[in-house]
Coordinates of C-alpha atoms and ligand atoms in Angstrom, one line a residue:
X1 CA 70.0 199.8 -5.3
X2 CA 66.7 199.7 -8.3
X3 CA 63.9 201.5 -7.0
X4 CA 61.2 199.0 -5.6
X5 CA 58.9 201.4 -4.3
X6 CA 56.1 201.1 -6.9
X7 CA 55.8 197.5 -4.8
X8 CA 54.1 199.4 -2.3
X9 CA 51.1 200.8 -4.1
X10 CA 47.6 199.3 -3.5
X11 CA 47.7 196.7 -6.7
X12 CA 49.9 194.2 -5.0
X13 CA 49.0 191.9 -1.5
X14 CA 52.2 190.9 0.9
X15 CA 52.2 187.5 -0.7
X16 CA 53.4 189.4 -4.0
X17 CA 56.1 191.4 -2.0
X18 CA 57.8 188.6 -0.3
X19 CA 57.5 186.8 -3.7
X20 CA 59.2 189.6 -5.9
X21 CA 61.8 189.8 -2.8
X22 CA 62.4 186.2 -3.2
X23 CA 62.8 185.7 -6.9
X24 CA 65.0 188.9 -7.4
X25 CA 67.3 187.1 -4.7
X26 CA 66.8 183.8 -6.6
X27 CA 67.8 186.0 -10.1
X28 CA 70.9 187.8 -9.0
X29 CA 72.0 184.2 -7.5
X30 CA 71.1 182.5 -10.7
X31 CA 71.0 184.7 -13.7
X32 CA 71.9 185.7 -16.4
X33 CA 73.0 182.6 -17.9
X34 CA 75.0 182.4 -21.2
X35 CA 73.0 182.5 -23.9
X36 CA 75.3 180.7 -27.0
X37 CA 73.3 177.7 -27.0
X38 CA 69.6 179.6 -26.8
X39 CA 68.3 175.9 -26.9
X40 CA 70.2 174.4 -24.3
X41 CA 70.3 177.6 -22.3
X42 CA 66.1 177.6 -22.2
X43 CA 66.2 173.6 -21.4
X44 CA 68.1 174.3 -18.3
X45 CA 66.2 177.7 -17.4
X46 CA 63.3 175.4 -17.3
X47 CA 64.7 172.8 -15.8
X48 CA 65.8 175.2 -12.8
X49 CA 62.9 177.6 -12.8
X50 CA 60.9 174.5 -12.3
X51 CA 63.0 172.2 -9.5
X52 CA 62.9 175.7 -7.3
X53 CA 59.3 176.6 -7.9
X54 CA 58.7 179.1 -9.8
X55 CA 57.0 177.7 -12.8
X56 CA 54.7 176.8 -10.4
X57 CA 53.2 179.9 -10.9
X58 CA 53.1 179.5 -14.6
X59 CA 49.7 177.7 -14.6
X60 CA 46.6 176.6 -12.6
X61 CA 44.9 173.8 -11.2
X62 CA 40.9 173.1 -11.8
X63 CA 39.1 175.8 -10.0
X64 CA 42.0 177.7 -9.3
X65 CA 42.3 181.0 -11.3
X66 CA 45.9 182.2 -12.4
X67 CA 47.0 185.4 -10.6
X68 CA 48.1 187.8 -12.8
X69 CA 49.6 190.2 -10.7
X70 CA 52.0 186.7 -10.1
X71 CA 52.2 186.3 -13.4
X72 CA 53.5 189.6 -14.3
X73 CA 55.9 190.4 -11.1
X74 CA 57.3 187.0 -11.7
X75 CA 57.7 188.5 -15.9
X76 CA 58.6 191.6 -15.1
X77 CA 61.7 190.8 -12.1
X78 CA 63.0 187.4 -14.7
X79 CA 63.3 190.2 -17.4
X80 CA 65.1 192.9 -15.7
X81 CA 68.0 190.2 -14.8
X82 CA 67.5 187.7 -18.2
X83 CA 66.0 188.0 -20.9
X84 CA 65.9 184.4 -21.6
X85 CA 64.6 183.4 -18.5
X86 CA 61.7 185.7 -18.8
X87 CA 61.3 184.0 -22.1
X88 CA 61.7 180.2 -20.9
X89 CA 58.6 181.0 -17.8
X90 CA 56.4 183.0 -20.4
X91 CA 56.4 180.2 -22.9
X92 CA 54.9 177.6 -19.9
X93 CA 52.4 179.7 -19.3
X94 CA 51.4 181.0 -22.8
X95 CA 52.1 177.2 -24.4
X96 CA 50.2 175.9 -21.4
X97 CA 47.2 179.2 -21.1
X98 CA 44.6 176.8 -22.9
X99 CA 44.7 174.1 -20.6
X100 CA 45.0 176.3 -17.2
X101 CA 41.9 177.7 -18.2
X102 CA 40.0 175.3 -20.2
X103 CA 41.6 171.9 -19.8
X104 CA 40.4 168.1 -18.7
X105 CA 42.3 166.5 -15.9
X106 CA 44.0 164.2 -18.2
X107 CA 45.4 167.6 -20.0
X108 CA 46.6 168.9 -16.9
X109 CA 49.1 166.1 -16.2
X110 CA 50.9 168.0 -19.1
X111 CA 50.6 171.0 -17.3
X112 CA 51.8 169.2 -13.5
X113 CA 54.6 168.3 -15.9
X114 CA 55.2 171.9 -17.6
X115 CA 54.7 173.5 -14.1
X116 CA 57.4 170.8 -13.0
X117 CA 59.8 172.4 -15.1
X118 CA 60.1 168.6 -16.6
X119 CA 58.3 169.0 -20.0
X120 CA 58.6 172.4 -22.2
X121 CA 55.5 173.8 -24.0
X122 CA 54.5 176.0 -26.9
X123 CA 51.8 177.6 -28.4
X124 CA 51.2 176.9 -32.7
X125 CA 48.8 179.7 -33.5
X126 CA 50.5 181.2 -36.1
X127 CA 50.5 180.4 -39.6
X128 CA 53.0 181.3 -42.8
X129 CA 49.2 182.9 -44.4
X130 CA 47.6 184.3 -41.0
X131 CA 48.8 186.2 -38.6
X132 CA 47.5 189.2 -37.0
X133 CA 44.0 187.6 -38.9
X134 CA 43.6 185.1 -35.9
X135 CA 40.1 184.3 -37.6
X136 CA 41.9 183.2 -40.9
X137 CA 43.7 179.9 -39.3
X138 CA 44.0 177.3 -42.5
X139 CA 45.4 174.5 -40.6
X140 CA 42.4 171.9 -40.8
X141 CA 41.2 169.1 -38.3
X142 CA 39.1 166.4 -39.7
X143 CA 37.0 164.6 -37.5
X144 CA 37.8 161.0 -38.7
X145 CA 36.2 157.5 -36.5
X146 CA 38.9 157.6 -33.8
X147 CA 38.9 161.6 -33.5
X148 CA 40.7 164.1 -35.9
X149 CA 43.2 164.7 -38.4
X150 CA 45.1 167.7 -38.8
X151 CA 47.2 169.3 -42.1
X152 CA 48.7 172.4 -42.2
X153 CA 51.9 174.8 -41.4
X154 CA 52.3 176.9 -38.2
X155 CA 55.0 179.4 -37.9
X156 CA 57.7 181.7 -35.5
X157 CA 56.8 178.7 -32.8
X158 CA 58.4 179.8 -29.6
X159 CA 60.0 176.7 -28.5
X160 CA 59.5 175.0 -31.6
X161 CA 62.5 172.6 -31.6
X162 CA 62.6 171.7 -27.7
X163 CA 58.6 171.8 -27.1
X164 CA 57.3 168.4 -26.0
X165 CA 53.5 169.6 -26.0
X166 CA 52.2 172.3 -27.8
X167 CA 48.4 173.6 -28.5
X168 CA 47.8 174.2 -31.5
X169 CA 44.7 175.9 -33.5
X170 CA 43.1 174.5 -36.6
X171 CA 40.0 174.7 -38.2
X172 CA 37.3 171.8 -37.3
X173 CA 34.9 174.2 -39.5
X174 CA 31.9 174.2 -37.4
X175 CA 31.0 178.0 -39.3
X176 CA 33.4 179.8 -41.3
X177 CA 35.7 182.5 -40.0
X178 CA 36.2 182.9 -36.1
X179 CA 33.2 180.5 -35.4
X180 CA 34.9 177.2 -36.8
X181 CA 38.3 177.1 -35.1
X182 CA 39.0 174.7 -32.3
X183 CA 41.8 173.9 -29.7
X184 CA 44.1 171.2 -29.5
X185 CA 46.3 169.5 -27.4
X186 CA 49.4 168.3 -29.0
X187 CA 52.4 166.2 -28.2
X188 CA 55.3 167.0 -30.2
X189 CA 56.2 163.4 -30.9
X190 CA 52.8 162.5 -32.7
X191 CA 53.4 160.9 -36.2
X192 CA 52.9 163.2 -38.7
X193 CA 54.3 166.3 -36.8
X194 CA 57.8 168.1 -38.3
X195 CA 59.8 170.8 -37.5
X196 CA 60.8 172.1 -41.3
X197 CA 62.3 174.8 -40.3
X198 CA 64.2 176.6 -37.1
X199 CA 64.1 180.9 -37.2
X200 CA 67.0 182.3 -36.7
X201 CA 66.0 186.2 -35.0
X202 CA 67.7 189.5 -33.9
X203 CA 67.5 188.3 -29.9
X204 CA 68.0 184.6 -30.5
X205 CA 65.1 181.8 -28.8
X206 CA 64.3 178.5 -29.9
X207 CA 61.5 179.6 -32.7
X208 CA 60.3 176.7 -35.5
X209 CA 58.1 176.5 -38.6
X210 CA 56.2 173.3 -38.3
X211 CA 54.4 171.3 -40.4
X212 CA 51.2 168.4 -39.7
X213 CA 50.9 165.9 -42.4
X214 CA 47.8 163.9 -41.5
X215 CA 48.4 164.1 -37.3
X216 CA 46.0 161.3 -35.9
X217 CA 44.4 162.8 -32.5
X218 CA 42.0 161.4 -30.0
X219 CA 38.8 163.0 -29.1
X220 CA 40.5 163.7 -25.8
X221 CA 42.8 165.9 -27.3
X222 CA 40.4 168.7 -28.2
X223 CA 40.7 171.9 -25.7
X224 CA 37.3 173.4 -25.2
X225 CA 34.1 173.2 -27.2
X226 CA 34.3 172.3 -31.2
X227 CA 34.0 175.8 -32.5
X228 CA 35.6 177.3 -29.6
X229 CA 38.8 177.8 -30.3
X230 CA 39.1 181.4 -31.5
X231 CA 37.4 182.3 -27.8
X232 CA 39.7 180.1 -26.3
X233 CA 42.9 181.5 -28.0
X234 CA 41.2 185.4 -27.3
X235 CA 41.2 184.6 -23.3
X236 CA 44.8 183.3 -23.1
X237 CA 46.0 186.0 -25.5
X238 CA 44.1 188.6 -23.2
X239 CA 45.8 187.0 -19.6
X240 CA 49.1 186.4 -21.3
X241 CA 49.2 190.1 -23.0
X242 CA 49.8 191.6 -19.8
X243 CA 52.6 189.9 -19.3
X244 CA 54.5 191.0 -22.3
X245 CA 54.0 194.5 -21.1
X246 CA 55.2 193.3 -17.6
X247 CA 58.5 191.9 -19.4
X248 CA 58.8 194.8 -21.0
X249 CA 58.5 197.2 -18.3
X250 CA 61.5 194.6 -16.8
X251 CA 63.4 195.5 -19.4
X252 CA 62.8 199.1 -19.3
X253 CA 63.5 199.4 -15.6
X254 CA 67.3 197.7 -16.8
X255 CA 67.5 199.9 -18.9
X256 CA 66.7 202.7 -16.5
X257 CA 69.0 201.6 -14.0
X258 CA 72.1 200.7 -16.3
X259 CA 71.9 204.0 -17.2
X260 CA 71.5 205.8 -14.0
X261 CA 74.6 204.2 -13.3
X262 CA 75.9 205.4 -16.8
X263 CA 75.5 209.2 -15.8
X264 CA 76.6 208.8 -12.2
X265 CA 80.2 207.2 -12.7
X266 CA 81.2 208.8 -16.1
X267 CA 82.6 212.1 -16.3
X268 CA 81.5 214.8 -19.6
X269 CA 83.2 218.5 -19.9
X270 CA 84.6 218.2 -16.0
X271 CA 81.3 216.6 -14.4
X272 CA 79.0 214.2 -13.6
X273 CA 77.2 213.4 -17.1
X274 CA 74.6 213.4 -14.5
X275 CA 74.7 217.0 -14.0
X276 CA 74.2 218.2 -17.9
X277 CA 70.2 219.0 -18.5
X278 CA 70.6 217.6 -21.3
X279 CA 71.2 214.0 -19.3
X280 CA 68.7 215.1 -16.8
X281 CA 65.8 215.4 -19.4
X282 CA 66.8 211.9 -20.7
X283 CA 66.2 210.3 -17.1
X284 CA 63.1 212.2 -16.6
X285 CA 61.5 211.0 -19.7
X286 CA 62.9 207.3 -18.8
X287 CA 61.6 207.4 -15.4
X288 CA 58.1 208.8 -16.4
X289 CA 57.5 206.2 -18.9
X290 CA 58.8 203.3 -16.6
X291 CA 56.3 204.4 -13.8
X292 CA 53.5 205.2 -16.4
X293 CA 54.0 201.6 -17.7
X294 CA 54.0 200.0 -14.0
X295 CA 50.5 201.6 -13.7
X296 CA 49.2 200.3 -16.6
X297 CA 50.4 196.6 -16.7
X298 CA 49.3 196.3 -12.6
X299 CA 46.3 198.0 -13.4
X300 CA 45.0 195.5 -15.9
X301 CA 46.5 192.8 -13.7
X302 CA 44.9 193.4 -10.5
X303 CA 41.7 194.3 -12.4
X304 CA 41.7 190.9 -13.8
X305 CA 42.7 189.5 -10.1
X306 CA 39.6 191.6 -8.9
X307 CA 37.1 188.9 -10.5
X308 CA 36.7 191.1 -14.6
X309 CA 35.5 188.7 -16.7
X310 CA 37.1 190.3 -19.2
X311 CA 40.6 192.7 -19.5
X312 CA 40.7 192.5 -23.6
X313 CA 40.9 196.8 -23.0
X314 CA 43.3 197.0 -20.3
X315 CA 45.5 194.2 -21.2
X316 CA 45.9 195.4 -24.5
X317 CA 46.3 199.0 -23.3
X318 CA 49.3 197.5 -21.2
X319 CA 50.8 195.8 -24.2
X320 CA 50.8 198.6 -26.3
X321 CA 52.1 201.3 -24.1
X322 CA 54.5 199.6 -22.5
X323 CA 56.3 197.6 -25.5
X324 CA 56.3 200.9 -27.2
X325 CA 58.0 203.0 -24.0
X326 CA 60.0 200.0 -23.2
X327 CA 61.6 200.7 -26.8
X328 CA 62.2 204.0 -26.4
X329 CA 63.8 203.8 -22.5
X330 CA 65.9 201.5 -24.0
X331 CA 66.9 203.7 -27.4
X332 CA 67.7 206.6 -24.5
X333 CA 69.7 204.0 -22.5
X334 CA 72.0 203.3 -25.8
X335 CA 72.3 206.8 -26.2
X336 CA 73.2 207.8 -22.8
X337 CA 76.0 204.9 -23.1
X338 CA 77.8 206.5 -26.2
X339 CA 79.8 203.8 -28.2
X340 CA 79.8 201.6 -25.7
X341 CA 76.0 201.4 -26.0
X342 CA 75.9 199.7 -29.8
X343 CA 78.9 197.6 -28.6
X344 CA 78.3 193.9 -28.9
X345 CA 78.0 191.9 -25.9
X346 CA 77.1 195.6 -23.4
X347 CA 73.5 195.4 -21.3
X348 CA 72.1 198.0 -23.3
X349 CA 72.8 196.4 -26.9
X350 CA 71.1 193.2 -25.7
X351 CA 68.2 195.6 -24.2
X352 CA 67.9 196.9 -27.5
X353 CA 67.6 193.8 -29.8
X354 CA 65.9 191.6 -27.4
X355 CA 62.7 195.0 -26.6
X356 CA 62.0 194.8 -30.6
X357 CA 59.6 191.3 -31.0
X358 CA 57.4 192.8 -28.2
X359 CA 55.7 195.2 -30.0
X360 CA 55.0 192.4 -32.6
X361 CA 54.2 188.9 -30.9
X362 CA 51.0 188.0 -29.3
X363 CA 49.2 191.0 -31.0
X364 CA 51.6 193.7 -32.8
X365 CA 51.1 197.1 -31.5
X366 CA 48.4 197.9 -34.6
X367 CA 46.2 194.5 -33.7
X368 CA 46.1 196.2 -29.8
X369 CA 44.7 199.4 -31.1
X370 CA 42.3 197.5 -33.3
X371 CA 41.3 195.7 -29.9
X372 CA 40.9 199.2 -28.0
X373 CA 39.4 201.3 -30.4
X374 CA 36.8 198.0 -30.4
X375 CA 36.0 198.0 -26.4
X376 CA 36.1 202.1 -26.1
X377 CA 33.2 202.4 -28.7
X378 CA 31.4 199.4 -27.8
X379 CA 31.6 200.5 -24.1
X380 CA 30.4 203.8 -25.7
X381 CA 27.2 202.3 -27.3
X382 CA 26.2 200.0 -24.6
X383 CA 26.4 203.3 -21.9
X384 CA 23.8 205.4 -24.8
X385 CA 21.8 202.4 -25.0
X386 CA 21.6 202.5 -21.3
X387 CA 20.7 205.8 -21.4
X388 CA 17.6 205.4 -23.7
X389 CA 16.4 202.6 -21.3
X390 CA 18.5 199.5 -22.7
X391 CA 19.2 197.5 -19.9
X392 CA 21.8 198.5 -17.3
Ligands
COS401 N1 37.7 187.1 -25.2 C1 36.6 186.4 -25.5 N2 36.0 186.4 -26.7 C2 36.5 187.2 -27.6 C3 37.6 188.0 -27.5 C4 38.2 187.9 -26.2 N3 39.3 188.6 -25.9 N4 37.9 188.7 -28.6 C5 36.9 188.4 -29.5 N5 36.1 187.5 -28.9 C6 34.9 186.9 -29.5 C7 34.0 188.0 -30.0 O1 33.1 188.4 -29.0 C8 33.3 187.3 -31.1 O2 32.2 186.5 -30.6 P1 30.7 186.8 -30.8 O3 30.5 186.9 -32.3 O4 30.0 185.7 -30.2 O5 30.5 188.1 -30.1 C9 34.3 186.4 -31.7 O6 35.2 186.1 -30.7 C10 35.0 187.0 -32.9 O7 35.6 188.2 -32.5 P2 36.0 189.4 -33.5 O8 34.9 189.6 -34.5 O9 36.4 190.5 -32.7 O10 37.2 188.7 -34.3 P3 38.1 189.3 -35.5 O11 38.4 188.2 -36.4 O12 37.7 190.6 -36.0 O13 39.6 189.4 -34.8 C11 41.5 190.3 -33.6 C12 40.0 190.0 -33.7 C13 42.1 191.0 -34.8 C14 41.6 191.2 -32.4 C15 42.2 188.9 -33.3 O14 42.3 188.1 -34.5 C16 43.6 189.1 -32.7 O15 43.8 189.3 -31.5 N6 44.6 189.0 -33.6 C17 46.0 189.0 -33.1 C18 46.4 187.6 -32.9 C19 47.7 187.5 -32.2 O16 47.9 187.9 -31.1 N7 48.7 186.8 -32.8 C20 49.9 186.5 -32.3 C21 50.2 185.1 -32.0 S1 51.6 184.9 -31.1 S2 51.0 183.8 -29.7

């Protein structure tokens, strides 16, 4: 039985018990699916996730504020049994973070219908030229008489493909840089729109390159404020950043357990593996790092849930630590498990390929240590300003 302990520290509230009791039951009933057909496999992940509930939790009414300790438990148990159906949940939240949080009520009856499970969503932020450089974004949006017009390329589009709404950055050029971006809503069957290209990857998801030749929008589709966009795309990179550490962690704690069971059934030199020190330093290192990534993930989680305006620190502390021990839990999983641990098809070698784009998407590991380095010394100069009677 997977230790489920670190449920009972002071981070969660019963509601998030019963709820991590209930989808791990819901998981081992319905997962892992197969995943030859990544596209059909994450249409019907959606479709089920949704008809039982638990996209649900992927988004928020107006005046209701996403719970991110949800958010992450709901990440972090769909991992450990899938990684796929972590994948298929994460993308209707991340594709659908911009309207939760800033959207109309006529957005949100995309979002009734991504938390429905009955439309897919993505998120078109990337761009073949800009990356990491968020601030860089080429795609442009022309204001025109009936509302905008947008040309450019976006690219590795999670759900690109099968998305039927996406939001999408481009560049209404209000100021240059950061200051002129702005948030769109898009359907994916606008004129104009294209997928040129679908990404083929080492843990295979429906990922697209797309392409907007003159796309026609109405006023109404614009998320936010003109100029806005870069803050908006910051806050649902900084709520949904969490959650990549707490799918991570997931697949660390498989990772952990498959190989727990590794050491206690196979025998080496006439014993237990788990016997040799050897072993026994490997599981110590795994289990430290799993239990130091729990802390980190639920401590930016439940500080966000505690009413922070703003986790851009902790989240990205989460992100970072956790993809990064995530990958090595999992290196010490393959090793524990011999040949059988690079075999294709075995746990662990799906462990090992799917861990790897973590540490790259929504913020690589060097973009979250740009991010902290930022907060620690601007935390640092607003405490000495403080100190020589700036305001408290
Ligand atoms: N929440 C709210 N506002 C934020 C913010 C956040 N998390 N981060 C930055 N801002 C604000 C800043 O306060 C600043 O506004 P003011 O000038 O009014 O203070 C403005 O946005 C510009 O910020 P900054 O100067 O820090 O922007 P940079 O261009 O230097 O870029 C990084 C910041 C590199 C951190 C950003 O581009 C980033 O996160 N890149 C990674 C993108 C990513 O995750 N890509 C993967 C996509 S897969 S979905």
């Amino acid at each position: 039985m997977p230790d489920r302990s670190y449920l009972d520290w002071p981070f969660f509230d019963d509601r998030h018990r019963t709820l991590a009791a209930d989808l791990d039951a819901w998981a081992a009933a319905h997962l892992p699916v197969s995943h030859d057909d990544p596209d059909a496999a994450c249409r019907g992940l959606v479709a089920a996730l949704g008809a039982d509930g638990w996209l649900r939790h992927s988004g928020a009414d107006a005046g209701e504020r996403l719970d991110l300790r949800t958010l992450c438990l709901i990440r972090e148990t769909l991992a450990r049994h899938d990684g796929l159906a972590d994948f298929a949940f994460a993308m209707q939240g991340l594709g659908m973070g911009a309207v939760s949080l800033f959207g109309t009520p006529s957005q949100r009856d995309w979002l009734a219908r991504t938390r429905a499970g009955t439309a897919i969503a993505g998120f078109a932020l990337t761009e073949p030229a800009s990356g990491s450089d968020v601030a860089r974004i080429a795609t442009t949006a022309r204001r025109t008489d009936r509302g905008y017009m947008l040309d450019g390329e976006k690219t590795y589009i999670s759900n690109g493909g099968i998305a039927d709404v996406y939001v999408i950055l481009a560049r209404t050029g209000e100021a240059p840089g950061a200051k002129g971006l702005s948030a769109f809503l898009l359907p994916a069957d606008t004129p104009g729109l294209e997928v040129v290209e679908r990404i083929e990857v080492m843990a295979p998801h429906p990922l697209a390159h797309l392409r907007l030749s003159g796309v026609e929008l109405p006023e109404s589709a614009l998320i936010g404020s003109p100029g806005g966009g870069f803050k908006v795309a910051m806050t649902v990179l900084d709520t949904f950043r969490t959650t990549v550490g707490a799918a991570a962690l997931g697949f660390a704690r498989r990772a952990l357990d498959e190989a727990l069971a590794r050491v206690q059934t196979r025998r080496l030199f006439d014993a237990p593996m788990a016997d040799l020190q050897m072993v026994q330093g490997h599981i110590a290192d795994m289990a430290l790092e799993v239990d130091a990534a729990a802390l980190l993930v639920y401590r930016a989680a439940w500080t966000k849930d505690s009413g922070a305006p703003r986790i851009s620190r902790e989240a990205a502390m989460a992100k970072l630590h956790v993809t990064e021990a995530a990958q090595r839990v999992i290196d010490a999983a393959v090793q524990l498990h011999g040949g059988a641990g690079v075999r294709r098809g075995t746990r662990v070698e799906a462990l090992y390929r799917e861990i790897r784009a973590l540490r790259i998407y929504e913020g690589a590991s060097d973009v979250q240590k740009l991010v902290i380095a930022r907060a620690v010394l601007a935390g640092a100069e607003a405490r000495a300003a403080r100190k020589d009677g700036g305001p408290a």
